[in-house]
Coordinates of C-alpha atoms in Angstrom, one line a residue:
X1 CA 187.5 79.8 98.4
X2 CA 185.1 81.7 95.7
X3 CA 185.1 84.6 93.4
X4 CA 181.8 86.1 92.1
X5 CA 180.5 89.5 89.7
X6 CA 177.1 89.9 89.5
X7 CA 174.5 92.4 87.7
X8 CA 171.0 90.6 87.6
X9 CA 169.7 87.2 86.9
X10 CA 170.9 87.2 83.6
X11 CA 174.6 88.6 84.1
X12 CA 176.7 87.4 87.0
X13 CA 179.6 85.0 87.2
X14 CA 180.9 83.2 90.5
X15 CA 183.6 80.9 90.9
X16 CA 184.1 78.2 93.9
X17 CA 187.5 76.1 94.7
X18 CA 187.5 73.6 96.9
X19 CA 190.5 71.6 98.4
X20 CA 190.3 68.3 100.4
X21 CA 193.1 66.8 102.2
X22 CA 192.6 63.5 104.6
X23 CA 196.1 62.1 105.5
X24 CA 197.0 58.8 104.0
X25 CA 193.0 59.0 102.9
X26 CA 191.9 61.0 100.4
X27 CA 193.4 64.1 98.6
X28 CA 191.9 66.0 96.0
X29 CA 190.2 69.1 94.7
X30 CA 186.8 70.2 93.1
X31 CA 185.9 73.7 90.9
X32 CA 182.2 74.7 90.9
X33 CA 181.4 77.6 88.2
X34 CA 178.4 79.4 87.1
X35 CA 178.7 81.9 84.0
X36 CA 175.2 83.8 82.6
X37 CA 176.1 86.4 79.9
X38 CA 173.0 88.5 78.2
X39 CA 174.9 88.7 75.1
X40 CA 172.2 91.0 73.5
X41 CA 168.2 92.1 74.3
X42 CA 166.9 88.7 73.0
X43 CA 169.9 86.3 72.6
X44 CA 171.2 84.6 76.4
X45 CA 174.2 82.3 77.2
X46 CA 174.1 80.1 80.5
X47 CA 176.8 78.0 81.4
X48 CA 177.9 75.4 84.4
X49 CA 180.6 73.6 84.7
X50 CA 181.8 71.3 87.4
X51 CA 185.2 68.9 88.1
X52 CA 186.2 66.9 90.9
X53 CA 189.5 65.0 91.0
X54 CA 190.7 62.9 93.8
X55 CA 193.5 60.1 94.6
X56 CA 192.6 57.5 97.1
X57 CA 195.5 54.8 97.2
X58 CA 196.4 53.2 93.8
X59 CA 192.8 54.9 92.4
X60 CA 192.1 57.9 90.8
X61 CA 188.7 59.8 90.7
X62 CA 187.5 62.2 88.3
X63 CA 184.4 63.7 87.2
X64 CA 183.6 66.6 84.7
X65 CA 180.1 68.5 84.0
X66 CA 179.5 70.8 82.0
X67 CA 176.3 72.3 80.6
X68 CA 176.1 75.2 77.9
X69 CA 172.8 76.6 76.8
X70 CA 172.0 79.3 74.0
X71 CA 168.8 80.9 73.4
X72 CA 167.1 83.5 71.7
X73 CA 164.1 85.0 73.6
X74 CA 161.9 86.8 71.4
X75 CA 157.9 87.0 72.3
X76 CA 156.1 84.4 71.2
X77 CA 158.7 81.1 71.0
X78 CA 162.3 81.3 72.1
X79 CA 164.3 78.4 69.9
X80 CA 167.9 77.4 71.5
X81 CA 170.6 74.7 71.8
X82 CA 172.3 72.9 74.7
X83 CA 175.4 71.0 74.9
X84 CA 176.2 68.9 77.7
X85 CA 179.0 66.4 79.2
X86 CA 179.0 63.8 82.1
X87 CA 182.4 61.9 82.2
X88 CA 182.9 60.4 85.4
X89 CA 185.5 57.3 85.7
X90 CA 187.5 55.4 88.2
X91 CA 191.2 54.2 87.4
X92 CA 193.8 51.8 88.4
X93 CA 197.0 54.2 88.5
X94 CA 199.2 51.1 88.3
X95 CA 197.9 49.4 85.8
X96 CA 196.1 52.7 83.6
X97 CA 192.9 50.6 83.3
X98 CA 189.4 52.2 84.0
X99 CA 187.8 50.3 86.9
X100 CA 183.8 51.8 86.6
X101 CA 182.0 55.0 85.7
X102 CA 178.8 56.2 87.0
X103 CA 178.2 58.3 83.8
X104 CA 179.8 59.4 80.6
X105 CA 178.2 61.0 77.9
X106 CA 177.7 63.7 75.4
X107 CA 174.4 65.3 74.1
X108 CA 173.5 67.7 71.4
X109 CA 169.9 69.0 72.4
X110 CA 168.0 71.2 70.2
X111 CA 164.9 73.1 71.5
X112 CA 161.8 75.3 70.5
X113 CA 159.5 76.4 73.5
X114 CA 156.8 78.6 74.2
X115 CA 158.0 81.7 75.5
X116 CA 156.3 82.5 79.1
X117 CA 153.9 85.8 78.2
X118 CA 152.1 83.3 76.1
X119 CA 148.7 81.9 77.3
X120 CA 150.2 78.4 76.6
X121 CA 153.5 76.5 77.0
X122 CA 154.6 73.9 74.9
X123 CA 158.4 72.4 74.5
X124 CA 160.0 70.7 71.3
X125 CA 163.5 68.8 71.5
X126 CA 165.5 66.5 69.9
X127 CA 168.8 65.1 71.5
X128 CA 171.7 63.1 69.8
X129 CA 173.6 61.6 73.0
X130 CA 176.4 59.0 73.3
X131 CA 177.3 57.0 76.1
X132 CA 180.6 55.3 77.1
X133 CA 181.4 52.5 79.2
X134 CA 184.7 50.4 80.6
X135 CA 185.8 47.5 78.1
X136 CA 188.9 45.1 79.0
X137 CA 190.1 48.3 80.8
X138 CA 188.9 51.0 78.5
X139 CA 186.5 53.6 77.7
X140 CA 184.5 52.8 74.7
X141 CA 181.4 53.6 73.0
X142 CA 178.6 52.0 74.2
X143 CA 175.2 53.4 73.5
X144 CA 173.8 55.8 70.8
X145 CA 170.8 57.4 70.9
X146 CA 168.0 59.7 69.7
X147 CA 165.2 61.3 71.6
X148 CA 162.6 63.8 71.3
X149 CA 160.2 65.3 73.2
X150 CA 156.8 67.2 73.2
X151 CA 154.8 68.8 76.2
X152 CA 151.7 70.8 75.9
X153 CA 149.8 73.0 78.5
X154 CA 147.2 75.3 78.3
X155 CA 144.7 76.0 80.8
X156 CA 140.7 77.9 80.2
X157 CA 138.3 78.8 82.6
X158 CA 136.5 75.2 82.8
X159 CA 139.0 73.4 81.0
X160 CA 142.6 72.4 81.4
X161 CA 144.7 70.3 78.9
X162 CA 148.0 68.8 79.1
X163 CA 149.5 66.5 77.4
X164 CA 153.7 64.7 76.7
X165 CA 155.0 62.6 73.9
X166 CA 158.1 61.0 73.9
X167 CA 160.2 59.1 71.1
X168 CA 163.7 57.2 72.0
X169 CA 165.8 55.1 69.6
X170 CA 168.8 53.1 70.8
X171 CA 171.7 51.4 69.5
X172 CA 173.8 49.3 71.3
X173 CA 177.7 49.7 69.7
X174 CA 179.4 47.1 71.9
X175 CA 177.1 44.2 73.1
X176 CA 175.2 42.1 70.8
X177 CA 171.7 43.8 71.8
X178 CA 168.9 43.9 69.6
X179 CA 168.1 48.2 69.2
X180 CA 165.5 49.7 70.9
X181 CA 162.5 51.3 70.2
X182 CA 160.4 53.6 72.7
X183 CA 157.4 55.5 72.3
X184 CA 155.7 56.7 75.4
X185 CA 153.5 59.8 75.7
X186 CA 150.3 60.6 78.2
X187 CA 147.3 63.3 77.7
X188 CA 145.0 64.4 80.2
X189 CA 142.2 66.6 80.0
X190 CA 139.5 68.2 82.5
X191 CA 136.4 70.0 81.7
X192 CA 132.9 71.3 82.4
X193 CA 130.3 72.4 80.4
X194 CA 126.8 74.4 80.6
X195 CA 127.4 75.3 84.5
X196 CA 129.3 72.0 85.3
X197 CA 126.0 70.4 84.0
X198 CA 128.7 67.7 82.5
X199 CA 131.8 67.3 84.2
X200 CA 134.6 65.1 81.8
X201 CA 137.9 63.8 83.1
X202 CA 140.5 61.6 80.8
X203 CA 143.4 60.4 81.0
X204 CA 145.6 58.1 78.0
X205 CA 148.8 57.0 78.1
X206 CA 150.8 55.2 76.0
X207 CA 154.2 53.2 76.4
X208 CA 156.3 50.2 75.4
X209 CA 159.7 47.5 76.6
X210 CA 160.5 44.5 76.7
X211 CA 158.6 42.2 79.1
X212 CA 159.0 39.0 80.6
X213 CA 156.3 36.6 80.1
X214 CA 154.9 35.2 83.7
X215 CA 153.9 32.0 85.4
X216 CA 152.5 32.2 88.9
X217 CA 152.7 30.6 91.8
X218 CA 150.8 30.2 95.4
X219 CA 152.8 30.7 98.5
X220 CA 151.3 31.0 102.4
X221 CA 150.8 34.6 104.0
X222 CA 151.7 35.4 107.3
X223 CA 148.1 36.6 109.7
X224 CA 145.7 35.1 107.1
X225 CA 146.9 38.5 105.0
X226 CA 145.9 36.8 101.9
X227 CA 143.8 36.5 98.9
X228 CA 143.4 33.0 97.4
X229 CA 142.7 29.8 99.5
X230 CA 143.5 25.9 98.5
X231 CA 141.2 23.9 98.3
X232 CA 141.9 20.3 98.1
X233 CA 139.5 19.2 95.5
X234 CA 141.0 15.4 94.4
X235 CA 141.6 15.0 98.0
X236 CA 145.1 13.9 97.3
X237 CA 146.9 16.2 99.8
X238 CA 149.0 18.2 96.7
X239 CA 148.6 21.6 95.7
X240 CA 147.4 22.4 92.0
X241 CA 147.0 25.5 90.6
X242 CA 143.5 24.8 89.5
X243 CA 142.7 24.1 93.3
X244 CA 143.7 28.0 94.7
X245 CA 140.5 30.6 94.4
X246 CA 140.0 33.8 95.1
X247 CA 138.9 33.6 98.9
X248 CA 135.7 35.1 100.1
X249 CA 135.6 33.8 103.6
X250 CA 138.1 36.1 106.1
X251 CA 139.7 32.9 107.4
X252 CA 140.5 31.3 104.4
X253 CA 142.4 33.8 103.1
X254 CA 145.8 32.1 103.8
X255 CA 147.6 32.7 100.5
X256 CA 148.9 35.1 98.2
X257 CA 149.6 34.6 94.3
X258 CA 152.8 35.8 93.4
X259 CA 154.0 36.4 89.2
X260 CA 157.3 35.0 88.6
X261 CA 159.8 35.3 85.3
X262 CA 160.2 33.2 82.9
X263 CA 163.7 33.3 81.2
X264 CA 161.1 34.4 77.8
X265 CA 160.9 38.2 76.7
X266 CA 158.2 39.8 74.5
X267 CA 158.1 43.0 73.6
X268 CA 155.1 44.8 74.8
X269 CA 152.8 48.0 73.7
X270 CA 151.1 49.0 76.7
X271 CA 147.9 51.6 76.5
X272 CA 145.9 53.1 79.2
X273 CA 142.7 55.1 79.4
X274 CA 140.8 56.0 82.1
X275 CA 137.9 58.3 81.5
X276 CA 135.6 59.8 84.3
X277 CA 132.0 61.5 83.0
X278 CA 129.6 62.7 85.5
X279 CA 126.2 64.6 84.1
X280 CA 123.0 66.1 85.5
X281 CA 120.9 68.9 84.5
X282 CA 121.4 72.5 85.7
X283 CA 120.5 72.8 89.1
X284 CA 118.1 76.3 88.6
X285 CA 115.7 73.9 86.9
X286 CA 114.6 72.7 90.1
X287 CA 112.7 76.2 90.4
X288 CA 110.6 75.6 86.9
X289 CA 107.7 73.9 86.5
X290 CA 106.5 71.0 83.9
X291 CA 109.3 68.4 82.0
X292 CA 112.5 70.5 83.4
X293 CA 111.9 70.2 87.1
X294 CA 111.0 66.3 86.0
X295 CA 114.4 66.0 84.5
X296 CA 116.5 67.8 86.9
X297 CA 115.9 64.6 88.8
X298 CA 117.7 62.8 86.8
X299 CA 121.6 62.0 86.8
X300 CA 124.4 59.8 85.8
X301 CA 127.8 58.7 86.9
X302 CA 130.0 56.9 84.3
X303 CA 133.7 55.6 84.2
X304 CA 135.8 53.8 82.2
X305 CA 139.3 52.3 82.8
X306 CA 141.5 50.0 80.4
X307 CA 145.4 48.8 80.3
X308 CA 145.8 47.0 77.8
X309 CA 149.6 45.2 76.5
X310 CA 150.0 43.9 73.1
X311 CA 152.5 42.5 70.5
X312 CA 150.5 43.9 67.6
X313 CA 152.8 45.2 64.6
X314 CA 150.2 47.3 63.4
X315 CA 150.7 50.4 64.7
X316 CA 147.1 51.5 64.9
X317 CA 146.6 48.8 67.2
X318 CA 149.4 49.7 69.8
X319 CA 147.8 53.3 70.5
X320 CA 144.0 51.8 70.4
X321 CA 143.4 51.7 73.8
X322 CA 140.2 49.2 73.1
X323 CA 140.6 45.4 72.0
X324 CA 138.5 46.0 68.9
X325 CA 139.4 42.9 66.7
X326 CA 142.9 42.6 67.6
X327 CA 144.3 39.1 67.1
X328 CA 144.2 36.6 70.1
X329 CA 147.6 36.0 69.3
X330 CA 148.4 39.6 70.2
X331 CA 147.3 40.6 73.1
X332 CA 149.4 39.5 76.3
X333 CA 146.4 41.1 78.8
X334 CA 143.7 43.4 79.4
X335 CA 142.5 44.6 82.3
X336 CA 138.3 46.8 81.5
X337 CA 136.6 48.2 83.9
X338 CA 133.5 50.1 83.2
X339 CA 131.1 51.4 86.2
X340 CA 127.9 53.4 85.3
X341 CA 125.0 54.9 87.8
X342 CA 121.8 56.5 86.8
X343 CA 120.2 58.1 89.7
X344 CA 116.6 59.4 90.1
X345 CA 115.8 61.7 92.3
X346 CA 119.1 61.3 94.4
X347 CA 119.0 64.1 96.8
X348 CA 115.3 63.6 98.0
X349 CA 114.5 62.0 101.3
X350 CA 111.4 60.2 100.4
X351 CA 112.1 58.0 97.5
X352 CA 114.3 57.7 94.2
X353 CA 116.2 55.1 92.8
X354 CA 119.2 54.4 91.0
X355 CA 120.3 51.6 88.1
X356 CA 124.6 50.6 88.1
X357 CA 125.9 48.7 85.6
X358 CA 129.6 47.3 86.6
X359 CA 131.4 45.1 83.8
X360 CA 135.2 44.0 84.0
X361 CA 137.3 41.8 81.9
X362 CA 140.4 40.8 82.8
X363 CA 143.1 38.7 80.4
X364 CA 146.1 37.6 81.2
X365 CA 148.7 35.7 78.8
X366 CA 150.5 33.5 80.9
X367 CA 153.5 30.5 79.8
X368 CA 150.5 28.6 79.7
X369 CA 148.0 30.0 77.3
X370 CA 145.5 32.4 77.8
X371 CA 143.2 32.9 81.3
X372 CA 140.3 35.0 81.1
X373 CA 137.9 36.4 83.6
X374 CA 134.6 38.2 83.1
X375 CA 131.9 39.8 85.6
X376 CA 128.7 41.7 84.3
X377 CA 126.2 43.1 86.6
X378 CA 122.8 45.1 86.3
X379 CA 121.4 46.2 89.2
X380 CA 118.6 48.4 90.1
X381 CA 117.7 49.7 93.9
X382 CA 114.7 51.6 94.7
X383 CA 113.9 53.4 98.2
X384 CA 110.9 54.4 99.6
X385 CA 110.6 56.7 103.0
X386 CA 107.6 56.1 104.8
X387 CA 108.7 58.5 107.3
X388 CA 111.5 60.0 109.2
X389 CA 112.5 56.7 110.9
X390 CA 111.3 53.8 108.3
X391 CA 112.9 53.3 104.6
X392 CA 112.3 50.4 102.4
X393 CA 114.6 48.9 99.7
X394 CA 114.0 47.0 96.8
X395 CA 116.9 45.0 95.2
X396 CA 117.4 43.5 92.0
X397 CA 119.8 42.5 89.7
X398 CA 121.2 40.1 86.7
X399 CA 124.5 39.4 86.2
X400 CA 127.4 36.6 84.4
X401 CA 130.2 35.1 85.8
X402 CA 132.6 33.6 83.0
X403 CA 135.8 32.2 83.4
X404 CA 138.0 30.5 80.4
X405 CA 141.3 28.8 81.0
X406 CA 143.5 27.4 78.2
X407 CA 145.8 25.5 80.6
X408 CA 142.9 24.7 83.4
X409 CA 139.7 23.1 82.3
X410 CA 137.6 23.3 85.3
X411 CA 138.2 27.0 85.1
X412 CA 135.9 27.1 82.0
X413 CA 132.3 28.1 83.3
X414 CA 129.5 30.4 82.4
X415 CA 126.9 31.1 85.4
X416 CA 124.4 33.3 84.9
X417 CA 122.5 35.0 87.9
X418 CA 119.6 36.4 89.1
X419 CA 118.9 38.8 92.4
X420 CA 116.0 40.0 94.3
X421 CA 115.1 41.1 97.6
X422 CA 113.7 43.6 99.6
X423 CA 115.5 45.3 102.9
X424 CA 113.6 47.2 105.7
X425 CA 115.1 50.4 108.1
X426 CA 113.9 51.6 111.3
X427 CA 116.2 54.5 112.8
X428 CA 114.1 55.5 115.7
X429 CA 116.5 58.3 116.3
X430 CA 119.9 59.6 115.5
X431 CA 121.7 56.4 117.4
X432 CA 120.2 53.2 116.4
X433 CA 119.3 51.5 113.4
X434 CA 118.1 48.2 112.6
X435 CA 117.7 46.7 109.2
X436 CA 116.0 43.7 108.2
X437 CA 116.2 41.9 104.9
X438 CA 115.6 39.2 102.4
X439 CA 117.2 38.2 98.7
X440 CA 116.9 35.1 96.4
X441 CA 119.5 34.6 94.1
X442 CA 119.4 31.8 91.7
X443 CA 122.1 30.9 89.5
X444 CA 122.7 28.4 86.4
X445 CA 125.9 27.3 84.9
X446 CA 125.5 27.0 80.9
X447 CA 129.2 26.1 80.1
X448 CA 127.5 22.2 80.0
X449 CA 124.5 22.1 78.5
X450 CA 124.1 18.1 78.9
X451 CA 123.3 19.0 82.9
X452 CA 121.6 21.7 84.3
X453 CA 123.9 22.7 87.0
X454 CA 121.6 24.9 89.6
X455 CA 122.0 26.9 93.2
X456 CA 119.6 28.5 94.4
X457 CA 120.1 31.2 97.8
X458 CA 117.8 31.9 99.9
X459 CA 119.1 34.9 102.3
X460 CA 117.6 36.3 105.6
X461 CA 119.4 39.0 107.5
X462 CA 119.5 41.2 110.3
X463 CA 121.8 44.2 111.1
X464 CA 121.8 46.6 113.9
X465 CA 124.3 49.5 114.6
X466 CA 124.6 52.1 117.5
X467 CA 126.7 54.9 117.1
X468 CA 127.1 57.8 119.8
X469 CA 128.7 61.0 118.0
X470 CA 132.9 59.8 117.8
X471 CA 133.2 57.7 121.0
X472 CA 131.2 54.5 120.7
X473 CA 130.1 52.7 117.5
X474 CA 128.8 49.3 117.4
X475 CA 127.4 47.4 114.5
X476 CA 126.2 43.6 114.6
X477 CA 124.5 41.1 111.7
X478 CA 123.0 38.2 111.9
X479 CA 122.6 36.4 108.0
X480 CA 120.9 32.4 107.5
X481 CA 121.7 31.5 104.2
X482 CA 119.5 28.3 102.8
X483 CA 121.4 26.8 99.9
X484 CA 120.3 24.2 97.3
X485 CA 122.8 23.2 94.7
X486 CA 123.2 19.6 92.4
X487 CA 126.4 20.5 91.4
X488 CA 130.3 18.9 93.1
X489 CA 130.7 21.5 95.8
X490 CA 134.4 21.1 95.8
X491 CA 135.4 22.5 92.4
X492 CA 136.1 25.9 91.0
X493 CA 132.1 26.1 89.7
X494 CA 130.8 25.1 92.8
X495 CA 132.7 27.7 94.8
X496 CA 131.6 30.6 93.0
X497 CA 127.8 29.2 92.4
X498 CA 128.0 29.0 96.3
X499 CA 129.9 31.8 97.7
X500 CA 132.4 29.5 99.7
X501 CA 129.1 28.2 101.7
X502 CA 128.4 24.7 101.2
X503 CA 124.7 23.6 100.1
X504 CA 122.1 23.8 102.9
X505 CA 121.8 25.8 106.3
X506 CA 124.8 28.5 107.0
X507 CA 124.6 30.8 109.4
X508 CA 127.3 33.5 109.4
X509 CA 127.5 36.2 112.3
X510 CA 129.8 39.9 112.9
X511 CA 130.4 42.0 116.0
X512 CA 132.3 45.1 115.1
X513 CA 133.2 47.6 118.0
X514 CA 135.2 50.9 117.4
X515 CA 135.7 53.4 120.8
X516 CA 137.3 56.0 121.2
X517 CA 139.9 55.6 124.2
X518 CA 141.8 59.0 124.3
X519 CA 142.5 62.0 122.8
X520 CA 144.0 60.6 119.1
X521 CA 143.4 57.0 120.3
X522 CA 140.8 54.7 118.7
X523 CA 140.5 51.0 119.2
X524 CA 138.7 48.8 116.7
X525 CA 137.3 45.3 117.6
X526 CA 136.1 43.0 115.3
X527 CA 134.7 39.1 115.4
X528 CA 133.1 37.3 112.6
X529 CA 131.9 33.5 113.0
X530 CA 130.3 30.9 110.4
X531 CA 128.9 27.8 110.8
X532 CA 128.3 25.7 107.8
X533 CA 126.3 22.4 107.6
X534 CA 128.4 19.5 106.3
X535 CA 131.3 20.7 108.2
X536 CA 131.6 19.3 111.8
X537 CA 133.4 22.9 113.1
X538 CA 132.1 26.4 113.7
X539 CA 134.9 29.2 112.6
X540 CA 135.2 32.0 114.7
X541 CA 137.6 35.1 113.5
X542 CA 139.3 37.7 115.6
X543 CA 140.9 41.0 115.2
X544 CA 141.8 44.1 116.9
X545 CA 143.5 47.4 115.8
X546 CA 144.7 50.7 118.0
X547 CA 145.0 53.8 115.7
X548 CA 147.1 56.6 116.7
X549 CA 145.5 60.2 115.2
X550 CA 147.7 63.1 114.8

């Protein structure tokens, strides 16, 4: 049953009664009510409320809401206060002892926001709420906290900001918990200047808890769905952890690395920033003559991503998304990406060329010590159209691998690289295209200076692909890879310096087929072999996927 009055929006009143009745089951009732008063022009009153009771047996259910809010709308910021309950319990009628509760609190909330005819919103709170939970058959106070809040918006033309901040202190009243401190708050931003000339995009968020500090371990994937393979370097048939690496070979892909607890917590300070910035000159300066139609070749492309977790006490260093000279000590890992292309001449069809640097660092903290992983990589690629159907590539490039381990010492290495080669394409027409190609790559390991550890690639290739509009595409390569290496192939140095190949002749073949077989069908074929000297099998690889389109 249910009872309402209603003006508008802001003045109405309803009232809703239900009663429930299931025979040796369940009996029990529940009020729903909604009350909005315009007490004046600017000043508003809103109110729900909400109770449910029910007996079930020897158990009794209840649960009360209730919410009351209180503002004053003026123009420009409407301040206000809310109140609001959640007791909800379940009792032993017999024995008068509370069994559980889902929720039971009370919170003071205070408030100034932006009022909505502004070009702007922004929201400032502050909240005093205490929980209760069930002791030795009673409701006590359990938790105490504070927390406040702070959004902003605002939106321009080219430009958008947003942004949240949010501070939490808790006390624990009953258990013999340390109190907690959170800070957490995030602020992105999106712009474009002189014509979208230079496009920006970032993102930073900050955040902190308790973590637990990790070990890892290796276990088997089912369908070679892996990442790492073992490796049995001492030949002694038992797994190490300095044995697993990341796999680059399809089939060896046969295990997964998987974090687990330790019974250690830390607390942690976590920062992320990723930051997108993408620039070129204005596009009506291909028209001109002289140095501004020069330039208006010119572009970049640059990102940068970092999470990093620390135990710094310095607070400057908990919201400094970069390392910087934070103590070793500190830092529990870091994870830096940064990706940057210059492009000349990227839109023409007879030549340009573009130069990409890609640099990550990854550390990791781990019940151990420390594990460390860096990649840097120049590369340059320059294209040159003869004609319509023949393109030639140069390729070149420099680049470290470094790994440090405190725990593993053959994961301590330095290799330093070198890459060059060119790559030819003839696309008679619109559905084949062959490719040939060449590169050297020669490589050095200078974590041991006492020997000059040395590989040297040599690379010859040949693709080919036929593709007929969305029914039929076909692609095939052919790739003979001459190694020469005076290092221990079976060790972490030698299979990076190698590429999971072993020194000598490898020859490494693909057939990929993808038709289309109905209307929202497609089937995908793929085989991949390798045949590697030293090793007295040839590997062959199969797969094959149906997609369903809708």
């Amino acid at each position: 049953a249910g009872i309402g009055f209603e003006k508008d929006n802001l003045n109405r009143f309803n009232y809703q009664l239900y009663l429930r009745n299931r025979e040796n089951v369940l009996n029990g009732t529940q009020h729903l009510a909604n009350w909005n008063v315009e007490i004046s022009e600017k000043l508003r009153l809103r109110q729900e409320f909400f109770r449910l009771a029910s007996d079930q047996d020897s158990l009794a259910s209840s649960w009360t809401r209730y919410l009351g809010n209180i503002s004053f709308n003026s123009k420009i910021i409407v301040p206000g206060y809310q109140f609001s309950l959640d007791q909800n319990a379940l009792r032993n009628v017999e024995k008068d002892s509370v069994l559980s509760t889902a929720m039971n609190f009370k919170e003071h909330l205070v408030y100034l926001r932006s009022s909505d005819s502004l070009k702007y919103s922004f929201l400032v709170d502050a909240a005093w709420r205490e929980d209760q939970a069930p002791f030795e058959g009673k409701l006590a106070r359990d938790t105490r906290a504070f927390t406040s809040n702070f959004t902003f918006r605002r939106q321009w033309t080219q430009h958008s900001l947003s942004s949240t901040f949010t501070y939490r202190e808790l006390e624990y009243l009953q258990r013999d918990l340390t109190s907690e401190l959170t800070v957490m708050g995030k602020l992105d931003y999106q712009g474009s200047l002189w014509k979208n000339a230079l496009r920006n995009e970032l993102s930073y968020a900050i955040g902190n808890g308790r973590e637990l500090q990790r070990e890892y371990v290796f276990l088997p994937a089912p369908n070679g769905d892996g990442t790492h393979t073992w490796r049995d370097d001492n030949n002694d048939g038992i797994q190490q952890l300095n044995e697993f690496y990341l796999a680059i070979n399809p089939e060896e892909k046969q295990y997964i690395k998987i974090f687990v607890p330790t019974d250690r917590y830390v607390q942690a300070y976590t920062s992320i920033l990723n930051y997108r910035v993408q620039a070129k000159f204005p596009e009506e300066w291909k028209e001109d003559v002289g140095v501004k139609r020069f330039l208006q070749k010119f572009s970049n492309t640059t990102s940068l991503s970092i999470e990093k977790k620390v135990t710094a006490s310095d607070f400057k260093s908990r919201l400094n998304p970069f390392i910087g000279g934070i103590p070793r000590e500190d830092i529990l890992s870091l994870r830096q990406v940064i990706r940057s292309s210059f492009f000349f001449n990227r839109a023409s069809a007879k030549y340009g060329f573009d130069l990409s640097l890609f640099d990550s660092q990854f550390k990791q903290l781990l019940a151990g010590g420390f594990e460390d992983l860096i990649q840097k990589d120049w590369r340059i690629n320059t294209r040159v159209n003869f004609n319509s159907n023949t393109t030639l590539r140069i390729i070149g490039g420099i680049g470290d691998r470094i790994s440090a381990s405190d725990f593993l010492d053959n994961r301590n290495y330095s290799i330093k690289q070198q890459l060059i080669g060119p790559e030819l394409a003839w696309q008679p027409n619109p559905y084949f295209r062959t490719t040939a190609s060449y590169s050297f790559t020669g490589k050095k390991n200078e974590s041991n200076p006492e020997f000059s550890e040395k590989a040297q690639l040599h690379k010859v290739g040949m693709d080919l692909r036929y593709a007929k509009a969305i029914k039929t595409t076909l692609t095939g390569n052919l790739t003979l890879i001459q190694i020469d290496y005076n290092g221990v192939a079976n060790s972490p140095v030698g299979y990076e310096m190698l590429q999971a190949l072993t020194p000598g002749t490898n020859i490494t073949w693909t057939l990929n087929w993808l038709q289309k077989i109905g209307e929202g069908l497609q089937m995908n074929l793929v085989y991949e072999g390798r045949n590697s000297q030293g090793l007295d099998r040839i590997v062959h690889i199969g797969r094959m996927q149906v997609s369903a389109l809708f």
